[in-house]
PDB file of C-alpha atoms in Angstrom:
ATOM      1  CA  UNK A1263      19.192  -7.105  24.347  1.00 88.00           C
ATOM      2  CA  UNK A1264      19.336  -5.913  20.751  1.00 94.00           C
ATOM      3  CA  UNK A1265      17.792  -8.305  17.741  1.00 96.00           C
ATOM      4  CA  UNK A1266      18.848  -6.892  14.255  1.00 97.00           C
ATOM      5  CA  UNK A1267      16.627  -7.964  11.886  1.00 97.00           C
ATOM      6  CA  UNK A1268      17.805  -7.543   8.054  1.00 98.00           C
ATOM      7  CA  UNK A1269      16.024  -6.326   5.019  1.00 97.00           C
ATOM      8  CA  UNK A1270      16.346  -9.909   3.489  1.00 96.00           C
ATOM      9  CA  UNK A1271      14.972 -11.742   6.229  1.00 95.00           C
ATOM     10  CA  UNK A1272      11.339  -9.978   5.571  1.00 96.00           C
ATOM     11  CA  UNK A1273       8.583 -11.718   4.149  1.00 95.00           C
ATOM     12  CA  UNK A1274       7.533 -11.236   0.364  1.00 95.00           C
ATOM     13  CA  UNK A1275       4.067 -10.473  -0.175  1.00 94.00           C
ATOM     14  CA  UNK A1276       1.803  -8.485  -2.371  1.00 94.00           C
ATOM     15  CA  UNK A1277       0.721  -8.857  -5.923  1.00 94.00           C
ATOM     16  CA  UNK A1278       3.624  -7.904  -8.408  1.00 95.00           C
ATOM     17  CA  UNK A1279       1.167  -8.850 -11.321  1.00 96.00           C
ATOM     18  CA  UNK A1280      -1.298  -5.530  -9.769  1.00 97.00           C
ATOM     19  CA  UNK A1281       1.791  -3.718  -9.373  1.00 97.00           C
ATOM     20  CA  UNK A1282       1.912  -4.239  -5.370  1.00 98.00           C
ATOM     21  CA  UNK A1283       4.821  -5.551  -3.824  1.00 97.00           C
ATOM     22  CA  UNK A1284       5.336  -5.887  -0.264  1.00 97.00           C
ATOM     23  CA  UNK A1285       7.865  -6.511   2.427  1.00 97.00           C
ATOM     24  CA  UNK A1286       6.944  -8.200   6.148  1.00 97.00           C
ATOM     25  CA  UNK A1287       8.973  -7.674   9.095  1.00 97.00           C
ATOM     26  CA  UNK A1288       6.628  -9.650  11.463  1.00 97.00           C
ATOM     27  CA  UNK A1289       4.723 -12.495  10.717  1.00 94.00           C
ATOM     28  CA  UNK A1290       1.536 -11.111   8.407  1.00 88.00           C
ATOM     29  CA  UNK A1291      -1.176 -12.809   6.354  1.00 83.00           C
ATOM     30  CA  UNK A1292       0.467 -16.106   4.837  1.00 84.00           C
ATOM     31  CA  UNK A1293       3.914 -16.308   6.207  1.00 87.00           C
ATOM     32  CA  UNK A1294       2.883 -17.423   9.660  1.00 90.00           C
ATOM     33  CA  UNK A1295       5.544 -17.823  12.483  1.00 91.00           C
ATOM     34  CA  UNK A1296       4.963 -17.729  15.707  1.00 93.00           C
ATOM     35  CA  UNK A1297       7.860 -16.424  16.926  1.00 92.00           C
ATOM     36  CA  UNK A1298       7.620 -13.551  15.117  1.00 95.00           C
ATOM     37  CA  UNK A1299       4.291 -12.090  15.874  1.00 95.00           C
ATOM     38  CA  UNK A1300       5.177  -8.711  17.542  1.00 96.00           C
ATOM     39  CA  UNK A1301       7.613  -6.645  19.549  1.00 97.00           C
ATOM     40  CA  UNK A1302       6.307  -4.540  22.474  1.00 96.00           C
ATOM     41  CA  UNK A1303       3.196  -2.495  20.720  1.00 97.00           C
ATOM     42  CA  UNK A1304       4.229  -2.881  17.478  1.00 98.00           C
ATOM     43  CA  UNK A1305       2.691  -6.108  15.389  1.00 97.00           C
ATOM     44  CA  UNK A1306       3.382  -4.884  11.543  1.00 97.00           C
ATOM     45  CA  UNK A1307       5.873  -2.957   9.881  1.00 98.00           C
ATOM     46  CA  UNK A1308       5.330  -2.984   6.353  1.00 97.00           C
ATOM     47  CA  UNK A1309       7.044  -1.562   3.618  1.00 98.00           C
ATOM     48  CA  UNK A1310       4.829  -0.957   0.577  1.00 98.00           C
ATOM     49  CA  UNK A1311       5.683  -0.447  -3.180  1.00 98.00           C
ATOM     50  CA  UNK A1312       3.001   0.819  -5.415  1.00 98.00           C
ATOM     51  CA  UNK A1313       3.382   1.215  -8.966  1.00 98.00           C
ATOM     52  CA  UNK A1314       1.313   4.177 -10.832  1.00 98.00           C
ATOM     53  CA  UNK A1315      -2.490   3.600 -10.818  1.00 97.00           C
ATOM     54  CA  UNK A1316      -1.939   0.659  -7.958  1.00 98.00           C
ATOM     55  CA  UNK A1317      -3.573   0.110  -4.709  1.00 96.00           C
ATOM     56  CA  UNK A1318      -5.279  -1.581  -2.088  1.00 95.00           C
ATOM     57  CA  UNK A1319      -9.050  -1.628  -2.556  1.00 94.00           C
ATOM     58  CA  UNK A1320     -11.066  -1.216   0.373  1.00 94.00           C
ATOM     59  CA  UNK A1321     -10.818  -3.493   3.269  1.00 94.00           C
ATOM     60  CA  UNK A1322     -11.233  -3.181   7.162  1.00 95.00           C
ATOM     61  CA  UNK A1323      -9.231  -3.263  10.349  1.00 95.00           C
ATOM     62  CA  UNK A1324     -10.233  -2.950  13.484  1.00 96.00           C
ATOM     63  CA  UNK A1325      -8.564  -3.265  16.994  1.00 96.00           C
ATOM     64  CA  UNK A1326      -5.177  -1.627  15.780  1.00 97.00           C
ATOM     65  CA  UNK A1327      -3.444   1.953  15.755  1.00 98.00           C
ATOM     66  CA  UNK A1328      -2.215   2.342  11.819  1.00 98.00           C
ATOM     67  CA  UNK A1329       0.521   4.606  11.273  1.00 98.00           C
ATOM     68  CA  UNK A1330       2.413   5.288   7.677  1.00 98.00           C
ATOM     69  CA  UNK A1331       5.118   6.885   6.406  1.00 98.00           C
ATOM     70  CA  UNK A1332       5.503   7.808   3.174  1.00 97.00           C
ATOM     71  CA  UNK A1333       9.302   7.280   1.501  1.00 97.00           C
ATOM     72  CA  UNK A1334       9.121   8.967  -2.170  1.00 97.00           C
ATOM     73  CA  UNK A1335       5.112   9.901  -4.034  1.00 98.00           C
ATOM     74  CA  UNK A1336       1.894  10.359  -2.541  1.00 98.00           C
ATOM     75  CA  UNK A1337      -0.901   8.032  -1.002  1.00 98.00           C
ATOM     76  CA  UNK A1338      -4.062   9.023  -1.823  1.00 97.00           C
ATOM     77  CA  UNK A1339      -6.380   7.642   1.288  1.00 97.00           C
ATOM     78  CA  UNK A1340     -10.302   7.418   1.661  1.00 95.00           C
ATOM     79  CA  UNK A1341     -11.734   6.013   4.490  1.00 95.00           C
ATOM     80  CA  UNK A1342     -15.722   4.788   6.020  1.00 95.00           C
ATOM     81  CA  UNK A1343     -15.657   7.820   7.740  1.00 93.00           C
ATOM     82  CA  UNK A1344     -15.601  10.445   5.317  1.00 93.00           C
ATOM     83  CA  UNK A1345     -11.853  11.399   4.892  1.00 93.00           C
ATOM     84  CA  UNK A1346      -9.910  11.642   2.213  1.00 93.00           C
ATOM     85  CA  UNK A1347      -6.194  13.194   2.224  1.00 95.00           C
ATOM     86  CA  UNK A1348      -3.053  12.977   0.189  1.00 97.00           C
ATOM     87  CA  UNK A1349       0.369  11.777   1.858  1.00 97.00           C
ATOM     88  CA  UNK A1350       3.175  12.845   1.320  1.00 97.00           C
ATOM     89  CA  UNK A1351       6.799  12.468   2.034  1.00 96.00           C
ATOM     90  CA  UNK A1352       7.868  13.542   5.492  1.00 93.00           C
ATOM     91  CA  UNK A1353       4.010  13.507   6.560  1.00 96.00           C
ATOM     92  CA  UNK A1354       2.786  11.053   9.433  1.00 96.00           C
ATOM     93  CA  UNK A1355      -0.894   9.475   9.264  1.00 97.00           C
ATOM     94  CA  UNK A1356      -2.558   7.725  11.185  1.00 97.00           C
ATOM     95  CA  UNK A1357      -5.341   5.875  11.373  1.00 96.00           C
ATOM     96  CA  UNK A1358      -6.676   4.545  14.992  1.00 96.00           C
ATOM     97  CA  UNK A1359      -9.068   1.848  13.583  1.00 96.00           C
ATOM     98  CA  UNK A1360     -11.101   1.263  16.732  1.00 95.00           C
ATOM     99  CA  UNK A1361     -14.276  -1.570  16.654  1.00 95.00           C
ATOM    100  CA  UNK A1362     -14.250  -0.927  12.782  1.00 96.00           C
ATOM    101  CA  UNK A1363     -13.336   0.681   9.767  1.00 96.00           C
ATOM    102  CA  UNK A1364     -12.869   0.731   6.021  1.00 95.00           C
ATOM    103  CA  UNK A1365      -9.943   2.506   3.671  1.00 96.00           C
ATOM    104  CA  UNK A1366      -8.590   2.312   0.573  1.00 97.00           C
ATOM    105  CA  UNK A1367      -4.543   3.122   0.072  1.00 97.00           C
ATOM    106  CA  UNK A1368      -3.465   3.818  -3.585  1.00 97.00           C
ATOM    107  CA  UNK A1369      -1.102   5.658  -5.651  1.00 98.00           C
ATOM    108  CA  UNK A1370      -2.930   7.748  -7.830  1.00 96.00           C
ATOM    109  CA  UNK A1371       0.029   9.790  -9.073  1.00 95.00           C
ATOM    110  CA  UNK A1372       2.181   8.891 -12.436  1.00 95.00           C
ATOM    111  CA  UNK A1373       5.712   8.431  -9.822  1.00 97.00           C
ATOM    112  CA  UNK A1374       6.309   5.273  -8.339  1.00 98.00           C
ATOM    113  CA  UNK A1375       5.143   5.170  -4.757  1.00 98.00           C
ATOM    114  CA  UNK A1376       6.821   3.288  -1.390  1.00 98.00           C
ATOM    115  CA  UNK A1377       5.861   4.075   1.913  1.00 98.00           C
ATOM    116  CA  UNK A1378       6.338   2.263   5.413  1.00 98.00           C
ATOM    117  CA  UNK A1379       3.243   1.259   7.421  1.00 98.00           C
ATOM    118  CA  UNK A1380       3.593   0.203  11.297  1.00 98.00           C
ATOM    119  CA  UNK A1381       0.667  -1.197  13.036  1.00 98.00           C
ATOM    120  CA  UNK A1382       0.523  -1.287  16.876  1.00 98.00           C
ATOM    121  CA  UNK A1383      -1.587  -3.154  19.268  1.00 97.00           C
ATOM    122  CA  UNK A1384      -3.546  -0.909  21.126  1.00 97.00           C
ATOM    123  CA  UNK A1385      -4.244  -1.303  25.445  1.00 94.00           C
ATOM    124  CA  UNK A1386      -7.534  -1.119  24.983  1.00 93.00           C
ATOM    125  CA  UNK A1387     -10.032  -2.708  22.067  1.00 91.00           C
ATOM    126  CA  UNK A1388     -12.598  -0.630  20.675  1.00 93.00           C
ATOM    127  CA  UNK A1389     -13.736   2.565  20.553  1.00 94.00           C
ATOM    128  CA  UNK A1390     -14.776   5.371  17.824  1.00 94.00           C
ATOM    129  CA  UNK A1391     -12.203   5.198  14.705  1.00 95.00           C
ATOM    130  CA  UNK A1392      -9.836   8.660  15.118  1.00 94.00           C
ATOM    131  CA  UNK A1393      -8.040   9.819  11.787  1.00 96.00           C
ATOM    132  CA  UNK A1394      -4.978  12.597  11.922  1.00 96.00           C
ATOM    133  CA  UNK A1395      -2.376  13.520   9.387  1.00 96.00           C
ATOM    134  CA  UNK A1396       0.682  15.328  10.536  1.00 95.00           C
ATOM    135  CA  UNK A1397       1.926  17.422   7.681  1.00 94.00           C
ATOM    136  CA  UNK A1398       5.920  17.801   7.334  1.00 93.00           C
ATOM    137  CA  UNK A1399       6.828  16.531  10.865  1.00 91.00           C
ATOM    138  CA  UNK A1400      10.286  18.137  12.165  1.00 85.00           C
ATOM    139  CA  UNK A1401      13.175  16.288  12.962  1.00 85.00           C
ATOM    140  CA  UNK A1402      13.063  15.078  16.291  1.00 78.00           C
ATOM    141  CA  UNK A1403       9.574  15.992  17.085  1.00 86.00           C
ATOM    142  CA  UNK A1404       8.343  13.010  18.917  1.00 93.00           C
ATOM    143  CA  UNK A1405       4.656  12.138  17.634  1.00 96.00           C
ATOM    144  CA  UNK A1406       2.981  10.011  20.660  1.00 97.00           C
ATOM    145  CA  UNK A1407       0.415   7.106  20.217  1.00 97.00           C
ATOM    146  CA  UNK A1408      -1.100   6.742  23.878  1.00 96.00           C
ATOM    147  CA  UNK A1409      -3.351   4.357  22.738  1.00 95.00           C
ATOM    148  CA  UNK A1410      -0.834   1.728  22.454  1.00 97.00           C
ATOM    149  CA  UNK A1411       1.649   3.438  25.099  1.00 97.00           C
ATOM    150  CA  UNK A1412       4.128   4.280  21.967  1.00 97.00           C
ATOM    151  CA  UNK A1413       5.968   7.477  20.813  1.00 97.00           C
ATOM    152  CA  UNK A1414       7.253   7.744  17.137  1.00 97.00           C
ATOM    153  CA  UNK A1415      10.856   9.526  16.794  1.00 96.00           C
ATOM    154  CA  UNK A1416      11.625  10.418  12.884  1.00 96.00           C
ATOM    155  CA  UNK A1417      15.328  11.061  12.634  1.00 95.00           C
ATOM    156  CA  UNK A1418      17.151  12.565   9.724  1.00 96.00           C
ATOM    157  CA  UNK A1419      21.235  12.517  10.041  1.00 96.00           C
ATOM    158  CA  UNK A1420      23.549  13.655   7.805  1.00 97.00           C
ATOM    159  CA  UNK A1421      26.582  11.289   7.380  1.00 98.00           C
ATOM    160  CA  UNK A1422      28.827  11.562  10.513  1.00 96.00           C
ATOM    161  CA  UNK A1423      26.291  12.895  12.764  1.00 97.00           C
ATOM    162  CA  UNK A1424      25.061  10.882  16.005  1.00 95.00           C
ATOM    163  CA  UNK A1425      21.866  10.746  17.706  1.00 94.00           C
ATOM    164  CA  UNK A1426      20.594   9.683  21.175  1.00 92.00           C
ATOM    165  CA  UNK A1427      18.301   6.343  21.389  1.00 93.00           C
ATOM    166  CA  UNK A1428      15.754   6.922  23.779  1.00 92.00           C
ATOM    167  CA  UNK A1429      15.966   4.834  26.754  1.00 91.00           C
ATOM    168  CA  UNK A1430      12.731   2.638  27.201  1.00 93.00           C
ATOM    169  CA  UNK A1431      11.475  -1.023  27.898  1.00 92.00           C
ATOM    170  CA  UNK A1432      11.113  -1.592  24.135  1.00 96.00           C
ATOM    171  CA  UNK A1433      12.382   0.043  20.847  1.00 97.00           C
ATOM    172  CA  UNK A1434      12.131  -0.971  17.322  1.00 98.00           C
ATOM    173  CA  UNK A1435      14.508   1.210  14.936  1.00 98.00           C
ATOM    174  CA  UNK A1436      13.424   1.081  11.375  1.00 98.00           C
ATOM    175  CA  UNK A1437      16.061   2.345   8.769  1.00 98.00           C
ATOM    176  CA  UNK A1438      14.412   4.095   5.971  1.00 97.00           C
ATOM    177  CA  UNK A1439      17.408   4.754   4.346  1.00 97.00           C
ATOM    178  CA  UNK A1440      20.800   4.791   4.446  1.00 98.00           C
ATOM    179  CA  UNK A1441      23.455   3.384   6.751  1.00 98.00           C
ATOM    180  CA  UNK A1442      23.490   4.082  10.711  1.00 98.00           C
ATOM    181  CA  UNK A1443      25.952   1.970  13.092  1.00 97.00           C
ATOM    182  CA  UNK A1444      23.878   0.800  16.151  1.00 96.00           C
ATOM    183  CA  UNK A1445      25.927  -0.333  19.332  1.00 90.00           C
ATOM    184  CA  UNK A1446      28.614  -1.322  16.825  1.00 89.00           C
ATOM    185  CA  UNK A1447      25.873  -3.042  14.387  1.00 94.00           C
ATOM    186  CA  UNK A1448      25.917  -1.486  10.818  1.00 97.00           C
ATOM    187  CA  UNK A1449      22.388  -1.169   9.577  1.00 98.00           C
ATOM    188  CA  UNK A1450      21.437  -0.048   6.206  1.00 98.00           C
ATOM    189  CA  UNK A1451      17.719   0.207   4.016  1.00 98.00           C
ATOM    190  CA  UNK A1452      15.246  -2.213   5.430  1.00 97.00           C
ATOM    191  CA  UNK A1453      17.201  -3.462   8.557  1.00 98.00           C
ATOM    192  CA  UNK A1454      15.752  -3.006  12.193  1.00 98.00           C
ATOM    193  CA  UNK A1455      16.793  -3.428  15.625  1.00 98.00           C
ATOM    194  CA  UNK A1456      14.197  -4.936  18.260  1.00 98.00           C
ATOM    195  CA  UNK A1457      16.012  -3.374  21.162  1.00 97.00           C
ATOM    196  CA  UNK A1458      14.942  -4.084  25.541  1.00 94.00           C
ATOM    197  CA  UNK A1459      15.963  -2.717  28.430  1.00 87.00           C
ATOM    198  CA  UNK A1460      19.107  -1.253  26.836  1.00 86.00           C
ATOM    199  CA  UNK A1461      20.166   2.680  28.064  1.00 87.00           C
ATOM    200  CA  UNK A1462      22.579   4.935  26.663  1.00 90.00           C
ATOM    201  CA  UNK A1463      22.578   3.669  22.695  1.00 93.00           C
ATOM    202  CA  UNK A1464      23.722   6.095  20.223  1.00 94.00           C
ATOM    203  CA  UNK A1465      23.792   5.928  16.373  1.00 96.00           C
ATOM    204  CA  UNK A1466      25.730   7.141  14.412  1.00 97.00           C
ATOM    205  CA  UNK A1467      25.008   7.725  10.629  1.00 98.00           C
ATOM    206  CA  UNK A1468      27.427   6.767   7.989  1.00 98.00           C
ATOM    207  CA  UNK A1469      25.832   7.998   5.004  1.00 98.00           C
ATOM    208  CA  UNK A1470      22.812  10.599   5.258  1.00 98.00           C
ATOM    209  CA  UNK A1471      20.067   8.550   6.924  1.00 98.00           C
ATOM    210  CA  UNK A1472      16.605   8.115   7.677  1.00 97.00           C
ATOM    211  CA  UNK A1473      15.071   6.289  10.715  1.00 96.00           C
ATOM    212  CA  UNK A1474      11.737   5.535  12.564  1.00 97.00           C
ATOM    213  CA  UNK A1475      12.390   5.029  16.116  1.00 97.00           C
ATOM    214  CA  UNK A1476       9.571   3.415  18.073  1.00 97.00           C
ATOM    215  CA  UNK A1477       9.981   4.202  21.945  1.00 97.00           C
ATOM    216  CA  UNK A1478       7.353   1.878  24.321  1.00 96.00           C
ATOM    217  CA  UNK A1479       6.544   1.624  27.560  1.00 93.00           C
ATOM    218  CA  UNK A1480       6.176  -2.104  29.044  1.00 89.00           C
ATOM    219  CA  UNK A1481       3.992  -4.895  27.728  1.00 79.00           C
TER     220      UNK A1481
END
């Protein structure tokens, strides 16, 4: 079973007035449905567009595994316990909130600033907040969340070239950008694929393209 989900469909959000404007793939804050409250681990995906001098002042999560990647600029990040760090394109962070924790996400550089940010359920509540930045993650290197039985897959194709889908109970394929053709589905900037108990999917890109393939094992 594979459920595209396109770039238009997402929910608006943010506040364009502060410079913030966001897009919703899963039901978040306001725009409450449902039927659209997660897929496997993953509960947000989020794509985030900060204007210069913009940002999210602090606020707390707890209970989820926060992971973001950053598409063009730099997110400066502070959090309750002590760490501050600069993100940058082709870097992965993530923050494992555990029973608590406080940060505050802004764009303190003078370029515009967009960056994706997937939140995943994790197996287990609680627990000591962990922090980790992955600086300049290679292509293909799988980066694993075992807290919410999940494995990120960053794939950069040039146009023409094909890559293998793992093969898993659930995957979510974000498109970062681009155009990739999915078991026959085109999929460009903002489109995703909510994808179970499928084997053997390829995609293939059709201009150079960017994704963020989510592999999980059973819910």
């Amino acid at each position: 079973m594979m459920d595209v989900r396109r770039a238009g469909e997402r929910y608006r959000g943010g506040d364009p007035a502060a410079g913030i404007e966001s897009l919703h793939a899963f039901s978040f804050g306001p725009h409450y449905d449902p039927d659209n409250l997660r897929f496997g681990a993953v509960i947000a995906c989020n794509e985030e567009r900060l204007a210069p001098g913009a940002g999210f002042d602090e606020h707390p999560h707890s209970h989820t595994e926060i992971v973001t990647w950053v598409v063009e600029g730099e997110l400066t990040h502070r959090d309750s316990t002590g760490h501050t760090s600069v993100i940058r394109p082709g870097d992965v962070q993530r923050l494992s909130a555990g029973a608590g924790v406080r940060h505050v996400e802004r764009n303190d550089g003078e370029a515009p600033l967009v960056f994706v940010q997937m939140w995943l359920a994790p197996r287990e509540p609680g627990g000591d907040p962990v922090y980790e930045v992955v600086h300049g993650i290679a292509d293909s290197t799988p980066y694993a969340v075992p807290e919410a039985g999940a494995m990120l897959h960053v794939r950069r194709l040039n146009a023409g070239e094909r890559t293998a889908v793992p093969d898993a109970a659930h995957l979510y394929v974000h498109v970062v950008r681009g155009e990739v053709l999915l078991d026959g589905e085109e999929l460009g900037p903002g489109d995703a694929a909510r994808i179970a108990d499928v084997k053997d999917l390829e995609a293939v890109a059709v201009t150079g393209a960017e994704l963020l393939v989510w592999e999980m094992t059973p819910w």
